[in-house]
CSV table of C-alpha atoms in Angstrom, one decimal:
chain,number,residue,atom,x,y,z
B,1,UNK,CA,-7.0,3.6,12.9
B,2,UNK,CA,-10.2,4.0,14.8
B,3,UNK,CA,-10.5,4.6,18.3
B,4,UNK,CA,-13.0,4.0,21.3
B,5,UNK,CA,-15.8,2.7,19.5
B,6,UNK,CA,-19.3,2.9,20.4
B,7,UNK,CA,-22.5,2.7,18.7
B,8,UNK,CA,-23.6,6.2,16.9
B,9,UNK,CA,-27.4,5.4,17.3
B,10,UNK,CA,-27.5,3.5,20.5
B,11,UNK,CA,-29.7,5.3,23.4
B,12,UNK,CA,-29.6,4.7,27.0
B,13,UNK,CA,-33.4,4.7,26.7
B,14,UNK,CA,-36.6,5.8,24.4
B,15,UNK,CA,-36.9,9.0,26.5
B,16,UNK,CA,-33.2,10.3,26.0
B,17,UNK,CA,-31.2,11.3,22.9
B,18,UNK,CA,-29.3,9.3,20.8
B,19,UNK,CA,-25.7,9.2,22.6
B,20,UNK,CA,-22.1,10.5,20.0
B,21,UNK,CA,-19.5,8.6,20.4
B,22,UNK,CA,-16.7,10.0,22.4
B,23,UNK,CA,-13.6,10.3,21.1
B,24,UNK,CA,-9.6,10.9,22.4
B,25,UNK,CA,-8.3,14.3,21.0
B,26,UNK,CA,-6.3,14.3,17.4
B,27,UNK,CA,-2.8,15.4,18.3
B,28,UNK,CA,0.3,16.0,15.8
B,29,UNK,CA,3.8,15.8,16.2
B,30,UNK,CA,6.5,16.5,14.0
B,31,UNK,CA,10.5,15.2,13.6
B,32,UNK,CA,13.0,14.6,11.4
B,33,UNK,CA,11.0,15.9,8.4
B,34,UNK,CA,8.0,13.4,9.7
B,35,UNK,CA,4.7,14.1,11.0
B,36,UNK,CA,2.3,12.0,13.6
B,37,UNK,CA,-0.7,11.7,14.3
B,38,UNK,CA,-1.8,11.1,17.6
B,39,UNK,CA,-4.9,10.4,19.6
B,40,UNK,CA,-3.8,12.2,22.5
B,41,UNK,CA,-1.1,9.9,23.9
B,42,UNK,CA,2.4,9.3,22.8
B,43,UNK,CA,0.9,6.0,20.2
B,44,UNK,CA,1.2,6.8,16.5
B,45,UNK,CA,-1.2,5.9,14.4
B,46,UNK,CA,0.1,7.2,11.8
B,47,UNK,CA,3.0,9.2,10.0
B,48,UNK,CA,3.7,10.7,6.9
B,49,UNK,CA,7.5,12.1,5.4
B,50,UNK,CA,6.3,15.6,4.3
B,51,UNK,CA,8.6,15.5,1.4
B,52,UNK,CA,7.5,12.3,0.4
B,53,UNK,CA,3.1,12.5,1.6
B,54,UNK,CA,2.3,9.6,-1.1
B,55,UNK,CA,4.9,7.3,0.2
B,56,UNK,CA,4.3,4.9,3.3
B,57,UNK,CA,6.9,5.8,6.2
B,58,UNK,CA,6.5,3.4,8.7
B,59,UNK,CA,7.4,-0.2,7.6
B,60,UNK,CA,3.9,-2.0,8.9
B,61,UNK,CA,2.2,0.1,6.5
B,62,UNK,CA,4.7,-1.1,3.7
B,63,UNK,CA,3.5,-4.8,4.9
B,64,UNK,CA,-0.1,-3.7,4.8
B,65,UNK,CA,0.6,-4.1,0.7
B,66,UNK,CA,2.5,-7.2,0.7
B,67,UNK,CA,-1.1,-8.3,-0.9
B,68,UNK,CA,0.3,-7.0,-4.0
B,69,UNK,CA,2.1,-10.6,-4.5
B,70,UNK,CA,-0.8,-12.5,-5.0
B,71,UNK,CA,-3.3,-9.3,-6.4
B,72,UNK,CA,-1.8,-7.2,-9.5
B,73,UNK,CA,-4.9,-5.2,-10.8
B,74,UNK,CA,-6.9,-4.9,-8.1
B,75,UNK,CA,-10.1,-3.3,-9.4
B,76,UNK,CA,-11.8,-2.1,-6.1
B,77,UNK,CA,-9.8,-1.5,-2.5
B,78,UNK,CA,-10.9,-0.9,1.2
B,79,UNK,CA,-9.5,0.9,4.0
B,80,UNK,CA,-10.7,0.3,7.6
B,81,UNK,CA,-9.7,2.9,9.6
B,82,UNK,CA,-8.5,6.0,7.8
B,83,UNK,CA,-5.3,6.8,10.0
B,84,UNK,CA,-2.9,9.5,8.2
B,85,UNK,CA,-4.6,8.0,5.3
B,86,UNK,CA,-1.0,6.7,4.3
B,87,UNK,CA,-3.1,3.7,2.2
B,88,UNK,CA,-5.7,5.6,0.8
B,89,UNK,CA,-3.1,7.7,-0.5
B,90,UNK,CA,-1.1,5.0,-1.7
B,91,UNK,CA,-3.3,2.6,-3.3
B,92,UNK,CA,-4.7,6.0,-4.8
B,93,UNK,CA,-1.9,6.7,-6.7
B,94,UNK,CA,-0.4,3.6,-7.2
B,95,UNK,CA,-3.7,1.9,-8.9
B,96,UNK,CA,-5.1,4.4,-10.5
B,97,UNK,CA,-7.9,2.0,-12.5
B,98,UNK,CA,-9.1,1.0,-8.9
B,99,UNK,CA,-11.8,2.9,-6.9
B,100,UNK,CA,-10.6,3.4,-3.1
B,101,UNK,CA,-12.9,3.6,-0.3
B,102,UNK,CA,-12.1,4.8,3.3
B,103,UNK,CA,-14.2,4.2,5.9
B,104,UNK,CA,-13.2,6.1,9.2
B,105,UNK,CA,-15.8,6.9,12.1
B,106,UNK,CA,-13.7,10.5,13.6
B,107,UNK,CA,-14.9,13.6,11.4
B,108,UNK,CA,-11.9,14.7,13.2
B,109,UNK,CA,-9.2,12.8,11.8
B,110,UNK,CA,-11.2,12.8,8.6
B,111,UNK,CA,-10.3,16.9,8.3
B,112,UNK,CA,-7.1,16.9,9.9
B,113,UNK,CA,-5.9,14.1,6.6
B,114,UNK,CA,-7.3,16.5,4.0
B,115,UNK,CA,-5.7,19.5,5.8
B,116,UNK,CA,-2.4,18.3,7.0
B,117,UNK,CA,-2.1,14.4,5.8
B,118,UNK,CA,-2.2,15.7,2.0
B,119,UNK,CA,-5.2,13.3,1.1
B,120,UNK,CA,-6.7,13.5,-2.1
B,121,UNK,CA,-10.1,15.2,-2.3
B,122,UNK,CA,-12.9,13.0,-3.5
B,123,UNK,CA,-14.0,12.1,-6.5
B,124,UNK,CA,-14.9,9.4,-9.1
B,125,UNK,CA,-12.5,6.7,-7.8
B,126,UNK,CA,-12.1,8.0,-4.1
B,127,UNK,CA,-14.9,7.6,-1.5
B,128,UNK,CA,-14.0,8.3,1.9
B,129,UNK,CA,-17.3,7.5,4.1
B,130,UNK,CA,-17.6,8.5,8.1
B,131,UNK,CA,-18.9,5.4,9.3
B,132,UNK,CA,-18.5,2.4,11.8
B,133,UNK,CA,-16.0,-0.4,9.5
B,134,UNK,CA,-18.4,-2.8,11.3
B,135,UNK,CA,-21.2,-1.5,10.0
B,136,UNK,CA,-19.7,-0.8,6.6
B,137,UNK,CA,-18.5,-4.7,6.2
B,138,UNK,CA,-22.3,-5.7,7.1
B,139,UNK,CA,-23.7,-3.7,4.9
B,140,UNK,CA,-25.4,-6.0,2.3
B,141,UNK,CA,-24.2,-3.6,-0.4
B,142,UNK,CA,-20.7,-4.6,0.4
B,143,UNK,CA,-21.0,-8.0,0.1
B,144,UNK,CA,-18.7,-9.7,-2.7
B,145,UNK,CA,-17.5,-5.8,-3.7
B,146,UNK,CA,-13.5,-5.9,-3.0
B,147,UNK,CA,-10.8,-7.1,-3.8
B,148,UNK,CA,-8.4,-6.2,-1.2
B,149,UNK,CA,-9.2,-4.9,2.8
B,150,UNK,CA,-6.8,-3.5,4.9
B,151,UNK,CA,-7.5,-3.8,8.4
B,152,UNK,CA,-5.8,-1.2,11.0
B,153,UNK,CA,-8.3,0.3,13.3
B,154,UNK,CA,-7.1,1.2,16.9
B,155,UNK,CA,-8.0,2.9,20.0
B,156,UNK,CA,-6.2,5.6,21.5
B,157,UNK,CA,-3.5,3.0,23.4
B,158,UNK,CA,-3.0,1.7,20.2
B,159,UNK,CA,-2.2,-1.6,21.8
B,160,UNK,CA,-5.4,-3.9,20.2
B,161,UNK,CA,-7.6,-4.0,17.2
B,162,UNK,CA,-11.6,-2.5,18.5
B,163,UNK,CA,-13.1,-5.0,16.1
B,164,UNK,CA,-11.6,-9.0,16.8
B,165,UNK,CA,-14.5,-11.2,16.7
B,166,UNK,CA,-14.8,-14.1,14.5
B,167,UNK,CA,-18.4,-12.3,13.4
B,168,UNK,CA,-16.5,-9.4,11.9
B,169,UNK,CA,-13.6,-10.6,10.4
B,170,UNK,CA,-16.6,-13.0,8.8
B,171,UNK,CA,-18.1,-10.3,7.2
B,172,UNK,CA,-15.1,-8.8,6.3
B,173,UNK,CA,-14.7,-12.1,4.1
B,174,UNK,CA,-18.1,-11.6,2.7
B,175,UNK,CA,-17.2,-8.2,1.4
B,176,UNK,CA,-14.1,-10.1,-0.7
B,177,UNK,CA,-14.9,-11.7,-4.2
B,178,UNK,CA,-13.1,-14.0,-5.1
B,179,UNK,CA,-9.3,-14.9,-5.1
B,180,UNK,CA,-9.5,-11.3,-2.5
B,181,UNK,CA,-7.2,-10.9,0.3
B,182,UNK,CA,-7.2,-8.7,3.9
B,183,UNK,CA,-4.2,-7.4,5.5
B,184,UNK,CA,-4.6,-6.8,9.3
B,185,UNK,CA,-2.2,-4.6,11.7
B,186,UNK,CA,-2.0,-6.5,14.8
B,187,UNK,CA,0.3,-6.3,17.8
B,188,UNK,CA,2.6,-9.4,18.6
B,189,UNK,CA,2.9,-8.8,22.1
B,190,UNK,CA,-0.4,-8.1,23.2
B,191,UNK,CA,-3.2,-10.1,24.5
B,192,UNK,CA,-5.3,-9.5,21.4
B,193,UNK,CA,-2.5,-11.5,19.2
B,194,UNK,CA,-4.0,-14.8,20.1
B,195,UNK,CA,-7.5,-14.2,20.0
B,196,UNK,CA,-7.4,-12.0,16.6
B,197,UNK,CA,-5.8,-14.3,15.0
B,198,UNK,CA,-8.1,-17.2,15.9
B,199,UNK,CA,-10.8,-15.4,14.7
B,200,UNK,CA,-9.0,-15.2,11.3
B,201,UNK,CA,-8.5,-19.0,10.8
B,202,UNK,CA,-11.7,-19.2,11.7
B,203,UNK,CA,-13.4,-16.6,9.2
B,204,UNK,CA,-10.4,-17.0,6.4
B,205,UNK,CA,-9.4,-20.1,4.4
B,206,UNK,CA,-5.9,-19.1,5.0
B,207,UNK,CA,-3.5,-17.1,7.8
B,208,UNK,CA,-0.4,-15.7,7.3
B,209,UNK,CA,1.7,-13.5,9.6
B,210,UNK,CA,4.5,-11.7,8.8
B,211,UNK,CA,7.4,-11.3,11.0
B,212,UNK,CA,7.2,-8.6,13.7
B,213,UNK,CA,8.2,-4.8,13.0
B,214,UNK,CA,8.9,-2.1,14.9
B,215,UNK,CA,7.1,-1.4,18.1
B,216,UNK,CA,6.0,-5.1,17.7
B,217,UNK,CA,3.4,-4.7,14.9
B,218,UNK,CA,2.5,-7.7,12.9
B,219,UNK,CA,0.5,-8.0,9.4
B,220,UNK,CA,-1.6,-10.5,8.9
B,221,UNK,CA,-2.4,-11.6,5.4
B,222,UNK,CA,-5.6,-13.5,5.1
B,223,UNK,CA,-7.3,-15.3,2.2
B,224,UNK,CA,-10.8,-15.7,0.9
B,225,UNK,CA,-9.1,-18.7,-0.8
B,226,UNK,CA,-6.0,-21.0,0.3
B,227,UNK,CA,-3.4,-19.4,-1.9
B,228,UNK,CA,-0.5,-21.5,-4.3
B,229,UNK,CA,2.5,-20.6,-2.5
B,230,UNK,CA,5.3,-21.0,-5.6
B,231,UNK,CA,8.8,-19.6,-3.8
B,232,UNK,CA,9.6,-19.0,-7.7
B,233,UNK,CA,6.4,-17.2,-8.7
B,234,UNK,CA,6.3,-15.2,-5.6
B,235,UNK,CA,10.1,-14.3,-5.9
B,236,UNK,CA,9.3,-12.8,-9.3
B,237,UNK,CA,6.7,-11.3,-8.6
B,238,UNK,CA,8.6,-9.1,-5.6
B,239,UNK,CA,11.3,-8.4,-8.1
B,240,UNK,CA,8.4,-6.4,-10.3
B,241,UNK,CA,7.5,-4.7,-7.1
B,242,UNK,CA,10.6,-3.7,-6.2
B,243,UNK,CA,10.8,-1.9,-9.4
B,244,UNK,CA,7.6,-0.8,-9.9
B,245,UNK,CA,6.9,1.0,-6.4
B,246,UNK,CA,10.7,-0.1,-3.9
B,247,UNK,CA,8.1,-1.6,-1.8
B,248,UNK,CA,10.4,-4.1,0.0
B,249,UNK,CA,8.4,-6.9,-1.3
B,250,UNK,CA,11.4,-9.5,-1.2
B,251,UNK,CA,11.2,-9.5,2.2
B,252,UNK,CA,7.7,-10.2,2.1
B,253,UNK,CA,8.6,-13.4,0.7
B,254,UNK,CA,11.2,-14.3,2.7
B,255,UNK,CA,8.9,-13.4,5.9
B,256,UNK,CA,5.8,-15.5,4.2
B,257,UNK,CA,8.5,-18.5,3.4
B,258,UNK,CA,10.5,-18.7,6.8
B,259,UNK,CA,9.7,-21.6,9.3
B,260,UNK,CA,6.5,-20.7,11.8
């Protein structure tokens, strides 16, 4: 998750220096054999099980997967906003013929995943880039790259996505090839809701949310392409998950199938 974002390069004028952008202080916390990161309030934006660093503890980050019904072999994946780097991680180690890229603008919470979030160290499949996501998805080098995004990049209240507009979630559908999907952590019961997830019908051809976890998070599930929905298929295709990964991917499909 990202927080306050401001332009790295901006200046206030030609006669003064280039401005840094400011950013809330990393913070940890630890309980019940689970540690938090924190950007100096009592949000997490993030947490990792420190007997268990691959898996993802908190249930919105199991739902940022829940592309995994519709995408088996992904061969190239995309992380917008680094967090505990509980994705990275996972999609990592889970798909390990897929190259992973991070993309988090903190150095700070860059080092403190390496040193105390157990994330990998680069290397032929792993890129993890300190950069502005919105920069990164309009990068023309990007363009038709990926075939999964996940979306979860947050200021220090961690109440709102920093990047909502129908412009970025645009180029975040440029970076997709085809048949590619982005998962999105959003907050049901905050302003933002509404307005992210207009800007998602209006970049994606298709929308889904899942049902609300937790603390009121909700993943949304967009498509480059309007997807087949086959109850049958998809139910099937959980089952494998289940015992591939225990990702609770049936209830994915039961979220994706109930009444909106």
């Amino acid at each position: 998750m990202l927080i306050k974002r401001k332009s790295i390069e901006q200046a206030e004028s030609s006669r003064r220096p280039a401005r840094k952008p400011k950013f809330a202080p990393v913070t940890l916390s630890e309980q019940d054999g689970v540690r938090y990161l924190h950007f100096g309030t009592e949000w997490v934006q993030g947490a990792m099980r420190i007997r268990k660093p691959d898996w993802p503890e908190l249930e919105y980050a199991q739902q940022m997967m829940a592309w995994m019904l519709f995408i088996e072999a992904p061969r190239a994946i995309a992380q917008l906003g680094l967090g505990t780097a509980t994705l990275t991680k996972y999609c990592y180690k889970t798909f390990p013929e897929a190259s992973v890229t991070a993309v988090e603008l903190n150095p700070s919470v860059i080092a403190i995943c390496a040193s105390m979030f157990k994330m990998p160290p680069e290397d032929a499949r792993l890129r993890v880039l300190e950069m502005d996501a919105l920069d990164f998805v309009n990068d023309p080098a990007n363009a038709d790259a990926f075939d999964v995004l996940q979306c979860d990049l947050y200021d220090a209240t961690a109440r709102g996505p920093v990047l909502d507009t129908p412009e970025f979630y645009q180029a975040c559908n440029a970076c997709l090839r085809d048949g590619g999907m982005m998962t999105v952590n959003l907050f049901g019961d905050h302003p933002s809701f509404a307005r992210n997830i207009k800007a998602m019908k209006f970049a994606f051809a298709h929308v889904i949310c899942l049902p609300e976890v937790h603390d009121g998070n909700v993943v949304a599930l967009c498509f480059k392409q309007r997807p087949a929905i086959d109850p049958e298929a998809l139910a099937a295709r959980a089952a494998q998950i289940v015992a591939a990964t225990k990702l609770p991917a049936k209830s994915w499909v039961k979220g994706l199938l109930a009444p909106k």
